[in-house]
Amino acid sequence: MDAGAVAAALEEARFDARQNSRHEDLGDDVRGRAELAEWERLTQLLADAAPGTVYAPEADDVVRAELAAAAAAAAREAELREAARIAARADELQALRELGTLEQTEPRHGDEAVRDELTRRAGSYVQVDVDAWFAYALAARLGHYRDPAAREDAAGLLPAPVLAHAALLAELARLVPGVGVDQLAFAARLAQADPAATAQLADFLVRVPACAEGSPA
């Protein structure tokens, strides 16, 4: 908008304000007064600018500040909603643990943050059963881990012992089809004791079938 268009809008807003002042039910028109004040501000803004300046909202410091405040408020609201979701899911998983049915539950998108919440509630102590649940779900590709993208994301969301545990479980299950989870409890202990060595062992086991096939009879 150029100065002429802004001036015309200001006069229209002033006319509306005068008209509203004559009606008792419109005398307290907050929105109308706000619009009038805004047009007055824009008129002064262009009056202070160089001749021929055209008003552009993206160059208006007041508009930019309002948009930034709105974006910050929206981000804060999203954070609060996410925190509430995490807390509710943590309550749910805790209840399943107490019932002894956690292992029968499939993980969902965002459960990595729920793991962090459960760890925080426990005073930062490692939740062995929860970590084992994540490792098994990741190895067996359960729940949202069926999606390759979710498995890739897990590498940056889960701690090294859980990832190493999952990798070792996956290779042991491949080498010994049908092996029971209860038979692989040692994998969790190895991963907790030395996640780097456990991950190296999992990488080594990847090559075992090829080495076996190529070995002399």
mmCIF file of C-alpha atoms in Angstrom:
data_model
loop_
_atom_site.group_PDB
_atom_site.id
_atom_site.type_symbol
_atom_site.label_atom_id
_atom_site.label_comp_id
_atom_site.label_asym_id
_atom_site.label_seq_id
_atom_site.Cartn_x
_atom_site.Cartn_y
_atom_site.Cartn_z
ATOM 1 C CA MET A 1 0.000 0.000 0.000
ATOM 2 C CA ASP A 2 1.212 3.486 -0.805
ATOM 3 C CA ALA A 3 0.663 6.580 1.328
ATOM 4 C CA GLY A 4 -2.526 7.497 -0.529
ATOM 5 C CA ALA A 5 -4.135 4.105 0.072
ATOM 6 C CA VAL A 6 -3.175 4.170 3.740
ATOM 7 C CA ALA A 7 -4.562 7.701 4.139
ATOM 8 C CA ALA A 8 -7.846 6.614 2.524
ATOM 9 C CA ALA A 9 -8.086 3.652 4.868
ATOM 10 C CA LEU A 10 -7.399 5.939 7.832
ATOM 11 C CA GLU A 11 -10.218 8.280 6.838
ATOM 12 C CA GLU A 12 -12.583 5.328 6.488
ATOM 13 C CA ALA A 13 -11.607 4.057 9.926
ATOM 14 C CA ARG A 14 -12.171 7.527 11.388
ATOM 15 C CA PHE A 15 -15.572 7.732 9.733
ATOM 16 C CA ASP A 16 -16.554 4.337 11.157
ATOM 17 C CA ALA A 17 -15.377 5.431 14.611
ATOM 18 C CA ARG A 18 -17.500 8.570 14.450
ATOM 19 C CA GLN A 19 -20.510 6.564 13.340
ATOM 20 C CA ASN A 20 -20.036 4.020 16.129
ATOM 21 C CA SER A 21 -19.738 6.747 18.745
ATOM 22 C CA ARG A 22 -23.297 7.792 17.955
ATOM 23 C CA HIS A 23 -24.661 4.370 18.899
ATOM 24 C CA GLU A 24 -24.590 3.310 22.513
ATOM 25 C CA ASP A 25 -24.256 -0.386 21.690
ATOM 26 C CA LEU A 26 -21.200 0.339 19.497
ATOM 27 C CA GLY A 27 -19.568 2.912 21.747
ATOM 28 C CA ASP A 28 -17.223 0.310 23.263
ATOM 29 C CA ASP A 29 -15.964 -1.057 19.939
ATOM 30 C CA VAL A 30 -12.509 -2.298 20.948
ATOM 31 C CA ARG A 31 -11.772 -3.773 17.545
ATOM 32 C CA GLY A 32 -12.703 -0.558 15.768
ATOM 33 C CA ARG A 33 -10.444 1.509 17.998
ATOM 34 C CA ALA A 34 -7.588 -0.922 17.458
ATOM 35 C CA GLU A 35 -7.999 -0.720 13.679
ATOM 36 C CA LEU A 36 -8.066 3.072 13.829
ATOM 37 C CA ALA A 37 -4.901 3.140 15.933
ATOM 38 C CA GLU A 38 -3.196 0.795 13.489
ATOM 39 C CA TRP A 39 -4.066 2.945 10.464
ATOM 40 C CA GLU A 40 -2.824 6.007 12.350
ATOM 41 C CA ARG A 41 0.433 4.171 13.052
ATOM 42 C CA LEU A 42 0.877 3.208 9.403
ATOM 43 C CA THR A 43 0.141 6.756 8.284
ATOM 44 C CA GLN A 44 2.826 8.090 10.608
ATOM 45 C CA LEU A 45 5.204 5.329 9.511
ATOM 46 C CA LEU A 46 4.932 6.375 5.862
ATOM 47 C CA ALA A 47 5.053 10.057 6.780
ATOM 48 C CA ASP A 48 8.427 9.457 8.434
ATOM 49 C CA ALA A 49 9.719 7.405 5.512
ATOM 50 C CA ALA A 50 11.259 8.609 2.267
ATOM 51 C CA PRO A 51 8.818 9.976 -0.329
ATOM 52 C CA GLY A 52 7.286 7.256 -2.468
ATOM 53 C CA THR A 53 7.815 4.544 0.145
ATOM 54 C CA VAL A 54 5.275 1.738 -0.135
ATOM 55 C CA TYR A 55 4.150 -0.044 3.007
ATOM 56 C CA ALA A 56 5.283 -3.679 3.188
ATOM 57 C CA PRO A 57 4.306 -5.794 6.240
ATOM 58 C CA GLU A 58 7.505 -7.845 5.995
ATOM 59 C CA ALA A 59 9.525 -4.666 6.566
ATOM 60 C CA ASP A 60 7.387 -3.479 9.486
ATOM 61 C CA ASP A 61 9.196 -3.998 12.795
ATOM 62 C CA VAL A 62 5.919 -4.057 14.718
ATOM 63 C CA VAL A 63 4.436 -6.720 12.439
ATOM 64 C CA ARG A 64 7.624 -8.778 12.585
ATOM 65 C CA ALA A 65 7.611 -8.611 16.376
ATOM 66 C CA GLU A 66 3.951 -9.675 16.494
ATOM 67 C CA LEU A 67 4.613 -12.587 14.149
ATOM 68 C CA ALA A 68 7.644 -13.639 16.183
ATOM 69 C CA ALA A 69 5.599 -13.501 19.377
ATOM 70 C CA ALA A 70 2.831 -15.548 17.778
ATOM 71 C CA ALA A 71 5.346 -18.122 16.514
ATOM 72 C CA ALA A 72 6.945 -18.353 19.957
ATOM 73 C CA ALA A 73 3.547 -18.828 21.581
ATOM 74 C CA ALA A 74 2.649 -21.548 19.072
ATOM 75 C CA ALA A 75 5.980 -23.285 19.667
ATOM 76 C CA ARG A 76 5.467 -23.125 23.416
ATOM 77 C CA GLU A 77 1.973 -24.562 23.058
ATOM 78 C CA ALA A 78 3.352 -27.385 20.915
ATOM 79 C CA GLU A 79 6.020 -28.078 23.545
ATOM 80 C CA LEU A 80 3.385 -28.260 26.275
ATOM 81 C CA ARG A 81 1.267 -30.664 24.222
ATOM 82 C CA GLU A 82 4.293 -32.853 23.526
ATOM 83 C CA ALA A 83 5.285 -32.846 27.203
ATOM 84 C CA ALA A 84 1.758 -33.900 28.160
ATOM 85 C CA ARG A 85 1.838 -36.693 25.560
ATOM 86 C CA ILE A 86 5.193 -37.947 26.840
ATOM 87 C CA ALA A 87 4.008 -37.890 30.454
ATOM 88 C CA ALA A 88 0.824 -39.787 29.601
ATOM 89 C CA ARG A 89 2.702 -42.411 27.590
ATOM 90 C CA ALA A 90 5.265 -42.773 30.400
ATOM 91 C CA ASP A 91 2.394 -43.413 32.831
ATOM 92 C CA GLU A 92 1.038 -46.031 30.422
ATOM 93 C CA LEU A 93 4.354 -47.845 30.035
ATOM 94 C CA GLN A 94 4.933 -47.733 33.781
ATOM 95 C CA ALA A 95 1.534 -49.338 34.343
ATOM 96 C CA LEU A 96 2.376 -52.055 31.800
ATOM 97 C CA ARG A 97 5.665 -52.708 33.594
ATOM 98 C CA GLU A 98 3.855 -53.146 36.875
ATOM 99 C CA LEU A 99 1.430 -55.553 35.206
ATOM 100 C CA GLY A 100 4.331 -57.477 33.677
ATOM 101 C CA THR A 101 3.044 -56.969 30.140
ATOM 102 C CA LEU A 102 5.505 -54.415 28.780
ATOM 103 C CA GLU A 103 7.130 -56.962 26.489
ATOM 104 C CA GLN A 104 3.745 -57.585 24.846
ATOM 105 C CA THR A 105 3.463 -53.922 23.840
ATOM 106 C CA GLU A 106 4.803 -52.511 20.587
ATOM 107 C CA PRO A 107 6.684 -49.200 20.651
ATOM 108 C CA ARG A 108 5.223 -46.096 19.050
ATOM 109 C CA HIS A 109 6.692 -43.078 17.343
ATOM 110 C CA GLY A 110 8.133 -40.807 20.000
ATOM 111 C CA ASP A 111 8.659 -43.503 22.611
ATOM 112 C CA GLU A 112 12.376 -42.721 22.673
ATOM 113 C CA ALA A 113 11.499 -39.457 24.441
ATOM 114 C CA VAL A 114 9.261 -41.449 26.788
ATOM 115 C CA ARG A 115 12.279 -43.598 27.686
ATOM 116 C CA ASP A 116 14.115 -40.429 28.664
ATOM 117 C CA GLU A 117 11.154 -39.408 30.850
ATOM 118 C CA LEU A 118 11.100 -42.778 32.604
ATOM 119 C CA THR A 119 14.842 -42.507 33.200
ATOM 120 C CA ARG A 120 14.412 -39.002 34.609
ATOM 121 C CA ARG A 121 11.661 -40.235 36.950
ATOM 122 C CA ALA A 122 13.994 -42.972 38.161
ATOM 123 C CA GLY A 123 16.662 -40.455 39.106
ATOM 124 C CA SER A 124 18.674 -41.071 35.917
ATOM 125 C CA TYR A 125 19.164 -44.756 36.712
ATOM 126 C CA VAL A 126 19.159 -47.087 33.711
ATOM 127 C CA GLN A 127 15.831 -48.872 33.324
ATOM 128 C CA VAL A 128 17.119 -52.313 32.352
ATOM 129 C CA ASP A 129 13.735 -53.774 31.434
ATOM 130 C CA VAL A 130 12.745 -50.735 29.373
ATOM 131 C CA ASP A 131 16.074 -50.729 27.534
ATOM 132 C CA ALA A 132 15.723 -54.456 26.845
ATOM 133 C CA TRP A 133 12.219 -53.812 25.481
ATOM 134 C CA PHE A 134 13.562 -51.158 23.117
ATOM 135 C CA ALA A 135 16.462 -53.360 22.012
ATOM 136 C CA TYR A 136 14.212 -56.326 21.252
ATOM 137 C CA ALA A 137 11.660 -54.149 19.426
ATOM 138 C CA LEU A 138 14.413 -52.579 17.339
ATOM 139 C CA ALA A 139 16.015 -55.932 16.548
ATOM 140 C CA ALA A 140 12.683 -57.573 15.683
ATOM 141 C CA ARG A 141 11.400 -54.444 13.895
ATOM 142 C CA LEU A 142 8.257 -54.151 15.955
ATOM 143 C CA GLY A 143 5.879 -51.222 16.118
ATOM 144 C CA HIS A 144 7.118 -48.070 14.410
ATOM 145 C CA TYR A 145 10.507 -49.763 13.932
ATOM 146 C CA ARG A 146 9.008 -51.537 10.925
ATOM 147 C CA ASP A 147 9.759 -48.256 9.154
ATOM 148 C CA PRO A 148 13.412 -48.057 8.035
ATOM 149 C CA ALA A 149 13.366 -44.306 8.705
ATOM 150 C CA ALA A 150 12.357 -44.923 12.330
ATOM 151 C CA ARG A 151 15.196 -47.413 12.747
ATOM 152 C CA GLU A 152 17.603 -44.881 11.288
ATOM 153 C CA ASP A 153 16.297 -42.171 13.618
ATOM 154 C CA ALA A 154 16.739 -44.506 16.587
ATOM 155 C CA ALA A 155 20.508 -44.353 16.081
ATOM 156 C CA GLY A 156 20.425 -40.750 17.240
ATOM 157 C CA LEU A 157 17.728 -41.144 19.888
ATOM 158 C CA LEU A 158 18.698 -44.251 21.844
ATOM 159 C CA PRO A 159 21.901 -44.701 23.887
ATOM 160 C CA ALA A 160 24.793 -46.822 22.650
ATOM 161 C CA PRO A 161 24.095 -49.816 24.958
ATOM 162 C CA VAL A 162 20.536 -50.166 23.625
ATOM 163 C CA LEU A 163 21.676 -49.909 20.010
ATOM 164 C CA ALA A 164 24.484 -52.420 20.559
ATOM 165 C CA HIS A 165 22.092 -54.782 22.334
ATOM 166 C CA ALA A 166 19.648 -54.547 19.433
ATOM 167 C CA ALA A 167 22.355 -55.165 16.847
ATOM 168 C CA LEU A 168 23.628 -58.233 18.678
ATOM 169 C CA LEU A 169 20.111 -59.607 19.156
ATOM 170 C CA ALA A 170 19.377 -59.200 15.457
ATOM 171 C CA GLU A 171 22.505 -61.108 14.413
ATOM 172 C CA LEU A 172 22.056 -63.889 16.983
ATOM 173 C CA ALA A 173 18.440 -64.355 15.904
ATOM 174 C CA ARG A 174 19.577 -64.565 12.287
ATOM 175 C CA LEU A 175 22.274 -67.124 13.076
ATOM 176 C CA VAL A 176 20.038 -69.234 15.334
ATOM 177 C CA PRO A 177 16.475 -69.027 13.976
ATOM 178 C CA GLY A 178 13.829 -69.581 16.603
ATOM 179 C CA VAL A 179 16.084 -68.774 19.546
ATOM 180 C CA GLY A 180 14.118 -67.524 22.545
ATOM 181 C CA VAL A 181 14.613 -64.102 24.045
ATOM 182 C CA ASP A 182 15.178 -65.686 27.456
ATOM 183 C CA GLN A 183 18.195 -67.488 25.980
ATOM 184 C CA LEU A 184 19.794 -64.194 24.952
ATOM 185 C CA ALA A 185 19.759 -62.398 28.300
ATOM 186 C CA PHE A 186 23.556 -62.292 28.204
ATOM 187 C CA ALA A 187 23.364 -59.875 25.257
ATOM 188 C CA ALA A 188 21.991 -57.128 27.482
ATOM 189 C CA ARG A 189 24.767 -57.628 30.023
ATOM 190 C CA LEU A 190 27.408 -57.453 27.300
ATOM 191 C CA ALA A 191 25.896 -54.287 25.868
ATOM 192 C CA GLN A 192 25.749 -52.586 29.248
ATOM 193 C CA ALA A 193 29.302 -53.579 30.132
ATOM 194 C CA ASP A 194 30.931 -52.608 26.823
ATOM 195 C CA PRO A 195 28.597 -51.267 24.117
ATOM 196 C CA ALA A 196 31.433 -50.584 21.666
ATOM 197 C CA ALA A 197 32.756 -54.145 21.865
ATOM 198 C CA THR A 198 29.220 -55.507 21.619
ATOM 199 C CA ALA A 199 28.592 -53.484 18.466
ATOM 200 C CA GLN A 200 31.868 -54.791 17.023
ATOM 201 C CA LEU A 201 30.806 -58.348 17.816
ATOM 202 C CA ALA A 202 27.480 -57.772 16.022
ATOM 203 C CA ASP A 203 29.359 -56.412 12.988
ATOM 204 C CA PHE A 204 31.649 -59.453 13.034
ATOM 205 C CA LEU A 205 28.699 -61.862 13.162
ATOM 206 C CA VAL A 206 27.313 -60.293 9.983
ATOM 207 C CA ARG A 207 30.169 -61.990 8.126
ATOM 208 C CA VAL A 208 29.879 -65.384 9.818
ATOM 209 C CA PRO A 209 27.633 -67.110 7.227
ATOM 210 C CA ALA A 210 29.865 -66.014 4.322
ATOM 211 C CA CYS A 211 32.994 -67.183 6.149
ATOM 212 C CA ALA A 212 31.363 -70.516 6.979
ATOM 213 C CA GLU A 213 30.270 -71.113 3.396
ATOM 214 C CA GLY A 214 33.704 -70.316 2.090
ATOM 215 C CA SER A 215 35.576 -72.514 4.575
ATOM 216 C CA PRO A 216 36.919 -75.900 3.477
ATOM 217 C CA ALA A 217 34.852 -78.996 4.379
#
